[in-house]
Amino acid sequence: MARSPLHSRRQFLQYTALGGAFAGFSLPVLAAQTAPDFREILPGSMTRAGADFSNYGQPSAYEKKVIRWISANSEMTGNGVSWSPLHELQGTITPNGLHFERHHNGVPDIDPAQHELLIDGLVERPLKFTIDALKRYPQQSRISFIECGGNSNSSFRSKPIQTPAGYAHGLVSNAEWTGVAVKLLLEEAGLKPAAKWAIAEAADGASLNVSIPVDKLLDDAMLALYQNGERLRPENGYPVRLLLPGWEGIVNVKWLRQLRLQQTPAMTRDETSQYTDLMPDGTARQFSFEMAAKSLITSPSQGMTLPDNPGIYQVTGLAWSGRGKITRVEVSADGGESWVDADLQAPILDKAFTRFSLPWQWQGQYAVLQSRATDDSGYVQPSREQLIANRGRHGYYHFNAIISWEVYEDGYISHIYPD
Ligand SMILES: Nc1nc2c(c(=O)[nH]1)N[C@H]1C(S)=C(S)[C@@H](COP(=O)(O)O)O[C@H]1N2
Ligand SMILES: [Mo]
């Protein structure tokens, strides 16, 4: 058997079946402790009645550090972001209280009974919908990520920042969204042939507005009313938001109040001076909607320390693509010299998080952990060097290059740029 420190699932099963006689060194158990002297002492929780029930559940008191990290703009109230603690989470669904946030002017307080959504402009019949009316249309559900175009932007800097994985790359979250297909409502309003763009406007203090190609609205756009089974959180657009699966955060307009059909885009602030990509030749890329394939090892990752040396660790993380499904995630423990295919956890969904994992036998040596995603368009996540060669260093949005964690001999993990 190869002496690679990363094991495919098959090798790993063989390894455990062989009782640990693998790669020339033996390990009787993975991480459990043997319990020769186990005695029947009842834990305290079994000796008394438990606590009262609650109307709305909260996480365990022991999970207080699993929180979003807020970086608000001190010069402008209500402007800022909060990062999802991806390094503390497992599976693929982001709990509603931990979904990342990006607000241009705070979280509005909107009474759903007062809120109305208008579809007008180049349509046969301008229509107005209350939230109750929207709830009477057929509801559809889909799991989809939303990623801010500015996610991971610190990786354009010349020095790697030492921040936990989610607090540098967690302006992305994944939820099951339920609502009404935008297509249905546009068909009801009757699109005029000249209608090529819709200007989506929000009911927040920023009156945020952006232009969206009609083709996307007719494809897989949704007016989301529910998030992971419950009504949207205020922070994520209550009572209704636009969901454009796979497209950059900014066009997923929260607190949506209007879709105005036009022939041309509106050239608003957030699609000209913001959310465009300054390229090395001085031109700016505009309407770069799709979020390209990306992956992130969430554990082990920056700030963690591997407790046992040597030891077996599960390298795990998330991969996603705004173009479709993830088809492959490779993991390297030697800074990209060699790669092993990780296991992809089912279900693997279109424009949604896919969880990958791979057992790694750390022998105490210096290591550089990386992951590289491929999607079903054939696109492969680039190295940071390749990304910067293409896009230069003046960009701010759409950083999707490989992210690297270096493991020191003492088990401590930090963020590096290997190239
Ligand atoms: N009305 C409104 N919609 C908005 C924003 C906003 O500030 N106001 N921020 C946008 C940006 S930049 C992003 S990344 C996503 C973030 O969605 P979330 O806060 O639900 O994660 O919402 C988008 N929609
Ligand atoms: Mo964003």
Short mmCIF file of N, CA, C and O in Angstrom, two decimals, residues 324-386:
data_model
loop_
_atom_site.label_atom_id
_atom_site.label_comp_id
_atom_site.label_asym_id
_atom_site.label_seq_id
_atom_site.Cartn_x
_atom_site.Cartn_y
_atom_site.Cartn_z
N GLY A 324 -22.95 25.04 -10.96
CA GLY A 324 -23.59 23.73 -10.98
C GLY A 324 -23.18 22.89 -9.79
O GLY A 324 -23.08 23.38 -8.66
N LYS A 325 -22.94 21.60 -10.08
CA LYS A 325 -22.61 20.67 -9.00
C LYS A 325 -21.10 20.51 -8.86
O LYS A 325 -20.36 20.60 -9.84
N ILE A 326 -20.68 20.19 -7.66
CA ILE A 326 -19.29 19.83 -7.41
C ILE A 326 -19.10 18.38 -7.87
O ILE A 326 -19.92 17.51 -7.53
N THR A 327 -18.07 18.14 -8.66
CA THR A 327 -17.84 16.76 -9.12
C THR A 327 -16.63 16.14 -8.42
O THR A 327 -16.50 14.92 -8.39
N ARG A 328 -15.75 16.97 -7.89
CA ARG A 328 -14.53 16.43 -7.33
C ARG A 328 -13.92 17.44 -6.35
O ARG A 328 -13.95 18.64 -6.62
N VAL A 329 -13.39 16.93 -5.24
CA VAL A 329 -12.56 17.76 -4.37
C VAL A 329 -11.31 16.96 -4.07
O VAL A 329 -11.39 15.81 -3.63
N GLU A 330 -10.16 17.54 -4.37
CA GLU A 330 -8.89 16.89 -4.05
C GLU A 330 -8.29 17.59 -2.84
O GLU A 330 -8.48 18.80 -2.66
N VAL A 331 -7.56 16.80 -2.07
CA VAL A 331 -6.91 17.34 -0.88
C VAL A 331 -5.43 17.05 -0.97
O VAL A 331 -5.02 15.98 -1.45
N SER A 332 -4.63 18.01 -0.56
CA SER A 332 -3.18 17.83 -0.51
C SER A 332 -2.71 18.10 0.92
O SER A 332 -3.25 18.98 1.59
N ALA A 333 -1.71 17.33 1.35
CA ALA A 333 -1.12 17.59 2.67
C ALA A 333 0.32 18.07 2.52
O ALA A 333 1.02 18.29 3.50
N ASP A 334 0.74 18.24 1.26
CA ASP A 334 2.13 18.65 1.04
C ASP A 334 2.21 19.89 0.14
O ASP A 334 3.09 20.00 -0.72
N GLY A 335 1.25 20.79 0.35
CA GLY A 335 1.29 22.07 -0.37
C GLY A 335 1.11 21.94 -1.86
O GLY A 335 1.63 22.75 -2.62
N GLY A 336 0.38 20.92 -2.30
CA GLY A 336 0.05 20.80 -3.71
C GLY A 336 0.97 19.92 -4.53
O GLY A 336 0.82 19.81 -5.74
N GLU A 337 1.94 19.26 -3.88
CA GLU A 337 2.83 18.31 -4.59
C GLU A 337 2.02 17.10 -5.05
O GLU A 337 2.17 16.62 -6.16
N SER A 338 1.21 16.58 -4.13
CA SER A 338 0.40 15.41 -4.47
C SER A 338 -1.02 15.64 -3.96
O SER A 338 -1.24 16.36 -2.97
N TRP A 339 -1.98 15.04 -4.66
CA TRP A 339 -3.39 15.25 -4.34
C TRP A 339 -4.09 13.90 -4.23
O TRP A 339 -3.77 12.97 -4.97
N VAL A 340 -5.07 13.81 -3.33
CA VAL A 340 -5.88 12.60 -3.18
C VAL A 340 -7.35 13.04 -3.25
O VAL A 340 -7.71 14.08 -2.69
N ASP A 341 -8.17 12.26 -3.92
CA ASP A 341 -9.59 12.60 -4.00
C ASP A 341 -10.26 12.41 -2.64
O ASP A 341 -10.14 11.35 -2.02
N ALA A 342 -10.98 13.44 -2.21
CA ALA A 342 -11.73 13.34 -0.96
C ALA A 342 -13.07 12.64 -1.23
O ALA A 342 -13.52 12.57 -2.37
N ASP A 343 -13.69 12.14 -0.18
CA ASP A 343 -15.05 11.60 -0.30
C ASP A 343 -16.02 12.76 -0.29
O ASP A 343 -15.91 13.67 0.53
N LEU A 344 -17.00 12.72 -1.19
CA LEU A 344 -18.04 13.75 -1.24
C LEU A 344 -19.29 13.18 -0.58
O LEU A 344 -19.74 12.09 -0.93
N GLN A 345 -19.82 13.91 0.37
CA GLN A 345 -20.99 13.44 1.12
C GLN A 345 -22.26 13.73 0.32
O GLN A 345 -22.43 14.84 -0.18
N ALA A 346 -23.14 12.76 0.21
CA ALA A 346 -24.42 12.97 -0.47
C ALA A 346 -25.36 13.78 0.44
O ALA A 346 -25.23 13.69 1.66
N PRO A 347 -26.32 14.54 -0.10
CA PRO A 347 -26.54 14.72 -1.53
C PRO A 347 -25.62 15.80 -2.11
O PRO A 347 -25.27 16.75 -1.41
N ILE A 348 -25.25 15.62 -3.36
CA ILE A 348 -24.45 16.64 -4.05
C ILE A 348 -25.42 17.44 -4.91
O ILE A 348 -25.95 16.93 -5.89
N LEU A 349 -25.69 18.67 -4.50
CA LEU A 349 -26.75 19.46 -5.14
C LEU A 349 -26.17 20.61 -5.95
O LEU A 349 -25.09 21.12 -5.66
N ASP A 350 -26.95 20.99 -6.95
CA ASP A 350 -26.66 22.12 -7.81
C ASP A 350 -26.57 23.42 -6.99
O ASP A 350 -27.49 23.72 -6.24
N LYS A 351 -25.48 24.16 -7.12
CA LYS A 351 -25.34 25.49 -6.49
C LYS A 351 -25.58 25.42 -4.98
O LYS A 351 -26.30 26.26 -4.41
N ALA A 352 -25.04 24.38 -4.36
CA ALA A 352 -25.22 24.21 -2.92
C ALA A 352 -23.91 23.70 -2.32
O ALA A 352 -23.04 23.21 -3.04
N PHE A 353 -23.78 23.81 -1.01
CA PHE A 353 -22.59 23.28 -0.33
C PHE A 353 -22.52 21.77 -0.50
O PHE A 353 -23.54 21.06 -0.35
N THR A 354 -21.32 21.27 -0.76
CA THR A 354 -21.05 19.84 -0.71
C THR A 354 -19.97 19.63 0.35
O THR A 354 -18.94 20.31 0.33
N ARG A 355 -20.22 18.72 1.25
CA ARG A 355 -19.24 18.42 2.32
C ARG A 355 -18.26 17.38 1.81
O ARG A 355 -18.65 16.38 1.23
N PHE A 356 -16.96 17.63 1.99
CA PHE A 356 -15.96 16.63 1.64
C PHE A 356 -15.17 16.25 2.88
O PHE A 356 -15.09 17.02 3.84
N SER A 357 -14.60 15.05 2.85
CA SER A 357 -13.75 14.64 3.97
C SER A 357 -12.78 13.58 3.53
O SER A 357 -12.99 12.89 2.52
N LEU A 358 -11.72 13.45 4.29
CA LEU A 358 -10.65 12.50 3.98
C LEU A 358 -9.83 12.26 5.25
O LEU A 358 -9.38 13.21 5.87
N PRO A 359 -9.66 10.98 5.63
CA PRO A 359 -8.83 10.71 6.81
C PRO A 359 -7.36 11.01 6.51
O PRO A 359 -6.87 10.68 5.43
N TRP A 360 -6.71 11.62 7.46
CA TRP A 360 -5.31 12.02 7.27
C TRP A 360 -4.49 11.51 8.46
O TRP A 360 -4.84 11.74 9.60
N GLN A 361 -3.45 10.79 8.12
CA GLN A 361 -2.58 10.26 9.15
C GLN A 361 -1.39 11.20 9.31
O GLN A 361 -0.48 11.22 8.49
N TRP A 362 -1.47 12.02 10.34
CA TRP A 362 -0.39 13.00 10.57
C TRP A 362 0.72 12.32 11.38
O TRP A 362 0.44 11.70 12.41
N GLN A 363 1.93 12.43 10.87
CA GLN A 363 3.05 11.77 11.56
C GLN A 363 3.92 12.79 12.28
O GLN A 363 5.08 12.51 12.60
N GLY A 364 3.37 13.99 12.46
CA GLY A 364 4.11 14.99 13.21
C GLY A 364 5.00 15.88 12.37
O GLY A 364 5.71 16.73 12.91
N GLN A 365 4.95 15.68 11.06
CA GLN A 365 5.80 16.49 10.19
C GLN A 365 5.12 17.81 9.82
O GLN A 365 3.91 17.94 9.94
N TYR A 366 5.91 18.79 9.36
CA TYR A 366 5.36 20.03 8.82
C TYR A 366 4.49 19.67 7.62
O TYR A 366 4.89 18.84 6.79
N ALA A 367 3.30 20.25 7.52
CA ALA A 367 2.40 19.90 6.42
C ALA A 367 1.66 21.15 5.96
O ALA A 367 1.50 22.10 6.74
N VAL A 368 1.27 21.17 4.70
CA VAL A 368 0.43 22.25 4.19
C VAL A 368 -0.83 21.61 3.60
O VAL A 368 -0.76 20.87 2.62
N LEU A 369 -1.96 21.87 4.24
CA LEU A 369 -3.24 21.29 3.83
C LEU A 369 -3.95 22.23 2.85
O LEU A 369 -4.05 23.44 3.10
N GLN A 370 -4.43 21.65 1.75
CA GLN A 370 -5.14 22.43 0.74
C GLN A 370 -6.28 21.60 0.17
O GLN A 370 -6.20 20.37 0.16
N SER A 371 -7.30 22.27 -0.36
CA SER A 371 -8.35 21.56 -1.08
C SER A 371 -8.59 22.27 -2.40
O SER A 371 -8.41 23.49 -2.51
N ARG A 372 -8.99 21.48 -3.39
CA ARG A 372 -9.18 22.02 -4.75
C ARG A 372 -10.46 21.41 -5.33
O ARG A 372 -10.57 20.19 -5.47
N ALA A 373 -11.40 22.28 -5.66
CA ALA A 373 -12.73 21.82 -6.15
C ALA A 373 -12.80 21.88 -7.67
O ALA A 373 -12.20 22.74 -8.30
N THR A 374 -13.57 20.94 -8.24
CA THR A 374 -13.91 20.94 -9.66
C THR A 374 -15.43 20.87 -9.76
O THR A 374 -16.06 20.16 -8.96
N ASP A 375 -16.02 21.62 -10.71
CA ASP A 375 -17.47 21.52 -10.87
C ASP A 375 -17.84 20.85 -12.18
O ASP A 375 -16.96 20.49 -12.98
N ASP A 376 -19.15 20.66 -12.39
CA ASP A 376 -19.57 19.89 -13.57
C ASP A 376 -19.48 20.67 -14.89
O ASP A 376 -19.80 20.12 -15.94
N SER A 377 -19.00 21.92 -14.82
CA SER A 377 -18.66 22.60 -16.08
C SER A 377 -17.21 22.27 -16.47
O SER A 377 -16.73 22.69 -17.51
N GLY A 378 -16.50 21.56 -15.57
CA GLY A 378 -15.10 21.22 -15.82
C GLY A 378 -14.13 22.23 -15.23
O GLY A 378 -12.92 22.05 -15.26
N TYR A 379 -14.67 23.29 -14.65
CA TYR A 379 -13.84 24.35 -14.06
C TYR A 379 -13.13 23.84 -12.80
O TYR A 379 -13.74 23.18 -11.97
N VAL A 380 -11.84 24.14 -12.70
CA VAL A 380 -11.05 23.73 -11.53
C VAL A 380 -10.64 24.97 -10.74
O VAL A 380 -10.17 25.96 -11.32
N GLN A 381 -10.83 24.91 -9.45
CA GLN A 381 -10.46 26.03 -8.57
C GLN A 381 -8.98 26.37 -8.76
O GLN A 381 -8.13 25.47 -8.70
N PRO A 382 -8.64 27.63 -9.01
CA PRO A 382 -7.24 27.98 -9.29
C PRO A 382 -6.40 28.11 -8.02
O PRO A 382 -6.94 28.26 -6.92
N SER A 383 -5.07 28.09 -8.20
CA SER A 383 -4.19 28.45 -7.09
C SER A 383 -4.26 29.97 -6.93
O SER A 383 -4.72 30.69 -7.84
N ARG A 384 -3.79 30.46 -5.79
CA ARG A 384 -3.81 31.91 -5.56
C ARG A 384 -2.93 32.61 -6.60
O ARG A 384 -3.27 33.68 -7.10
N GLU A 385 -1.81 31.97 -6.91
CA GLU A 385 -0.89 32.52 -7.90
C GLU A 385 -1.59 32.69 -9.27
O GLU A 385 -1.47 33.73 -9.92
N GLN A 386 -2.32 31.65 -9.68
CA GLN A 386 -3.04 31.72 -10.97
C GLN A 386 -4.11 32.80 -10.94
O GLN A 386 -4.26 33.57 -11.89
#
